[in-house]
Short mmCIF file of C-alpha atoms in Angstrom, two decimals:
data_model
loop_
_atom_site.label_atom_id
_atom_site.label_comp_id
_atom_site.label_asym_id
_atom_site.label_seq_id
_atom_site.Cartn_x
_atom_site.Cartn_y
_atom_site.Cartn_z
CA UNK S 1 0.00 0.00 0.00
CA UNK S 2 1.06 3.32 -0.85
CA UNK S 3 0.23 6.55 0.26
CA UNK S 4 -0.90 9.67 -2.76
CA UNK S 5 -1.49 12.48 -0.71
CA UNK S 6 1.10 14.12 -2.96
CA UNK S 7 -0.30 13.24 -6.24
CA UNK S 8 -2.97 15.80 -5.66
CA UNK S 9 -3.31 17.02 -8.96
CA UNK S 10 -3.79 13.49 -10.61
CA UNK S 11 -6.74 12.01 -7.93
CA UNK S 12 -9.19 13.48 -5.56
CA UNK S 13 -7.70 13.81 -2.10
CA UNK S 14 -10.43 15.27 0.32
CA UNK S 15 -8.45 15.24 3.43
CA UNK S 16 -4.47 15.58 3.31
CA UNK S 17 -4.22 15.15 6.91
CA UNK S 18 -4.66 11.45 6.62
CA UNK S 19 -2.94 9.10 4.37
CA UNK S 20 -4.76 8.10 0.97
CA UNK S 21 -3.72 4.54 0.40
CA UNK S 22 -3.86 2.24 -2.77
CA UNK S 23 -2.17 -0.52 -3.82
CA UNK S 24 1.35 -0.14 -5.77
CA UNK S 25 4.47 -1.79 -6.17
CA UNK S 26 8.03 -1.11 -4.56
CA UNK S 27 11.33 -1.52 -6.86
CA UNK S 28 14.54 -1.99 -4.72
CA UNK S 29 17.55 -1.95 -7.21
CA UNK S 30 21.17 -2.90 -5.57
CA UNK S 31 23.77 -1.99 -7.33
CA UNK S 32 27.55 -2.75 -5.45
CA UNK S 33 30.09 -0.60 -5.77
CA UNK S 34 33.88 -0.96 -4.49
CA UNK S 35 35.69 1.99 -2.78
CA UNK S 36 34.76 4.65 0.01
CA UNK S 37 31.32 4.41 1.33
CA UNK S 38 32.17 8.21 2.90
CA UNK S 39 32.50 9.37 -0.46
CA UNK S 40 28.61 9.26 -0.85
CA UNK S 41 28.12 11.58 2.26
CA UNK S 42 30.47 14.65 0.72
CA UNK S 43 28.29 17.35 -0.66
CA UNK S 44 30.22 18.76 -3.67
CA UNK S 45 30.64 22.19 -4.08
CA UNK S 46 28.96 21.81 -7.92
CA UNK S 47 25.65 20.05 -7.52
CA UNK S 48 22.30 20.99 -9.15
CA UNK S 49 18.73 21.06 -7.69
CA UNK S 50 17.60 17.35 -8.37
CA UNK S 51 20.26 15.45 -6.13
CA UNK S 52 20.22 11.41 -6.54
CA UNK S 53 17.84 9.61 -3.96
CA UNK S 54 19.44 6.85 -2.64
CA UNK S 55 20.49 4.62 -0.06
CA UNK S 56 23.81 3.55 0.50
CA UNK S 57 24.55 -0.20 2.76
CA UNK S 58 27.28 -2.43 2.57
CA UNK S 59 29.31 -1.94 -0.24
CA UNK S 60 26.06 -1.23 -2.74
CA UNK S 61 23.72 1.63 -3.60
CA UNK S 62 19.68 1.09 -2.95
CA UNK S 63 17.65 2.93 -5.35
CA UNK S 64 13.96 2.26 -4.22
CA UNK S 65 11.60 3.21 -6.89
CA UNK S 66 7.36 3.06 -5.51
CA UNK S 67 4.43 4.00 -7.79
CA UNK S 68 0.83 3.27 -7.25
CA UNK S 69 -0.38 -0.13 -9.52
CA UNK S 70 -3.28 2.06 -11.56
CA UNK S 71 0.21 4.32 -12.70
CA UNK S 72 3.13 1.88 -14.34
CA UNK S 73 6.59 3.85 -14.93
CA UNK S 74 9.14 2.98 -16.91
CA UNK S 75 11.38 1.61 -13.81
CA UNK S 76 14.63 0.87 -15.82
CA UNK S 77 14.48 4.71 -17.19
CA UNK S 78 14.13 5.79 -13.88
CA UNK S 79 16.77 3.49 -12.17
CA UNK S 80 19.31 4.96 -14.77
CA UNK S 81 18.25 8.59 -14.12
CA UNK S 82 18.97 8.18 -10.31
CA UNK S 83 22.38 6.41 -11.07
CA UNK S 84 23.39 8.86 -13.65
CA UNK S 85 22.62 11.67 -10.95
CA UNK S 86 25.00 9.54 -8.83
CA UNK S 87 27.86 9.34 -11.29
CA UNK S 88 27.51 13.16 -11.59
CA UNK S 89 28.10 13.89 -8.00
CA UNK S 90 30.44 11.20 -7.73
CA UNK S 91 32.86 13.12 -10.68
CA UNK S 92 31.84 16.53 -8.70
CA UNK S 93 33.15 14.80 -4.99
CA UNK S 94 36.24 13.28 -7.24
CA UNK S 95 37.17 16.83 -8.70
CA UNK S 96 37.16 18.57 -5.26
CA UNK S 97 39.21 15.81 -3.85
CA UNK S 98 41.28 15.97 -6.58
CA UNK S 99 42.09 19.89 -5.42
CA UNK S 100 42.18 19.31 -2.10
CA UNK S 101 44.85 16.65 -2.30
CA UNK S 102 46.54 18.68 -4.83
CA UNK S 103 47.13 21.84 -2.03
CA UNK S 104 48.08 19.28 0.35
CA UNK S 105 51.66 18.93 -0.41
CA UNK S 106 52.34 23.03 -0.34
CA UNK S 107 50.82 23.71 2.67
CA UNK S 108 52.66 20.61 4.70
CA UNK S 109 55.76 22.25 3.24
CA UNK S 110 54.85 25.93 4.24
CA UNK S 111 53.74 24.65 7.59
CA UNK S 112 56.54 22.76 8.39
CA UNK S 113 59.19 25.63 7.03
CA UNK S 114 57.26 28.20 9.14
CA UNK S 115 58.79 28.36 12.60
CA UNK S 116 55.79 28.19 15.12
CA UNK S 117 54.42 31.37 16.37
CA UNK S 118 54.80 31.84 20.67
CA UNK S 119 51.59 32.00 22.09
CA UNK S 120 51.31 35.31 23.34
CA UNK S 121 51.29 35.06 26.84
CA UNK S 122 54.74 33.73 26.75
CA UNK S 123 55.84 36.40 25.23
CA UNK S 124 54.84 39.15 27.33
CA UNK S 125 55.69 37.56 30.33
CA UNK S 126 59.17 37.96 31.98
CA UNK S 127 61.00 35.09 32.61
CA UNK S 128 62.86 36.31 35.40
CA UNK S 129 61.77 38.41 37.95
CA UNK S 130 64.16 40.83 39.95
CA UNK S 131 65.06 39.24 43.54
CA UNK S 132 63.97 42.24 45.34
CA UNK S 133 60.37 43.10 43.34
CA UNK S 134 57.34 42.87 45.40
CA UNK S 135 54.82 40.19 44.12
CA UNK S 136 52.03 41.38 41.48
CA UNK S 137 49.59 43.44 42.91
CA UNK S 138 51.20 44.32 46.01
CA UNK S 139 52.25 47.81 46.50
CA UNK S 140 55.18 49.46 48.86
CA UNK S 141 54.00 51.89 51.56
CA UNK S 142 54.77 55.16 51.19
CA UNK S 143 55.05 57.50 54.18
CA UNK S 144 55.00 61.66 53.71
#
């Protein structure tokens, strides 16, 4: 069973508050895949406004594809859409990688060239304090 609320414009829904169930079909297509899960999560800085709808478990992607039984889609078309959109992203995350790694090697160098900066308070603070000078805060009397 499926739930239509959001097909609105295509059936008479009379109360959206409730769920508007008919019978459909679910599509679960597993495709595996070899490499870093955690690439999946990166958000690319190029992306578009239709982002791939997926799952991803145990080495394999899990496109899940539902549609009501009185409204057949073409599930293969749709299966390759989602996994296009997934290749897209996944060249996107590989190009920003790519640049990331690239930088990598001149900023180690710079860093490690760069004597460390003293933390300030080390370098307002006296390391040696006359034998005879009162501690902070506490002032001599003076008589007139």
């Amino acid at each position: 069973m499926l739930d239509v609320r959001h097909e609105g414009e295509r059936r008479f829904i009379s109360d959206y508050s409730t769920p508007a169930l008919v019978n459909g079909f679910r599509v679960a297509i597993h495709v595996p895949f070899s490499g870093e899960s955690d690439l999946f999560k990166f958000r690319p800085s190029t992306r578009n406004y239709n982002p791939p709808i997926a799952s991803v478990a145990k080495g394999e992607v899990q496109v899940i594809i539902e549609f009501p039984a009185d409204s057949p889609r073409d599930v293969k078309a749709e299966a390759e859409s989602v996994l296009g959109r997934i290749d897209n992203y996944l060249a996107w995350a590989k190009s920003d990688a790519e640049t990331f790694n690239g930088g990598l090697a001149p900023r180690a160098r710079a860093a490690i060239q760069t004597p460390p900066a003293r933390p300030r308070e080390l370098r307002t603070t006296p390391k040696h304090r006359h034998p005879d000078a009162l501690p902070r805060g506490v002032t001599k009397d003076v008589h007139r």
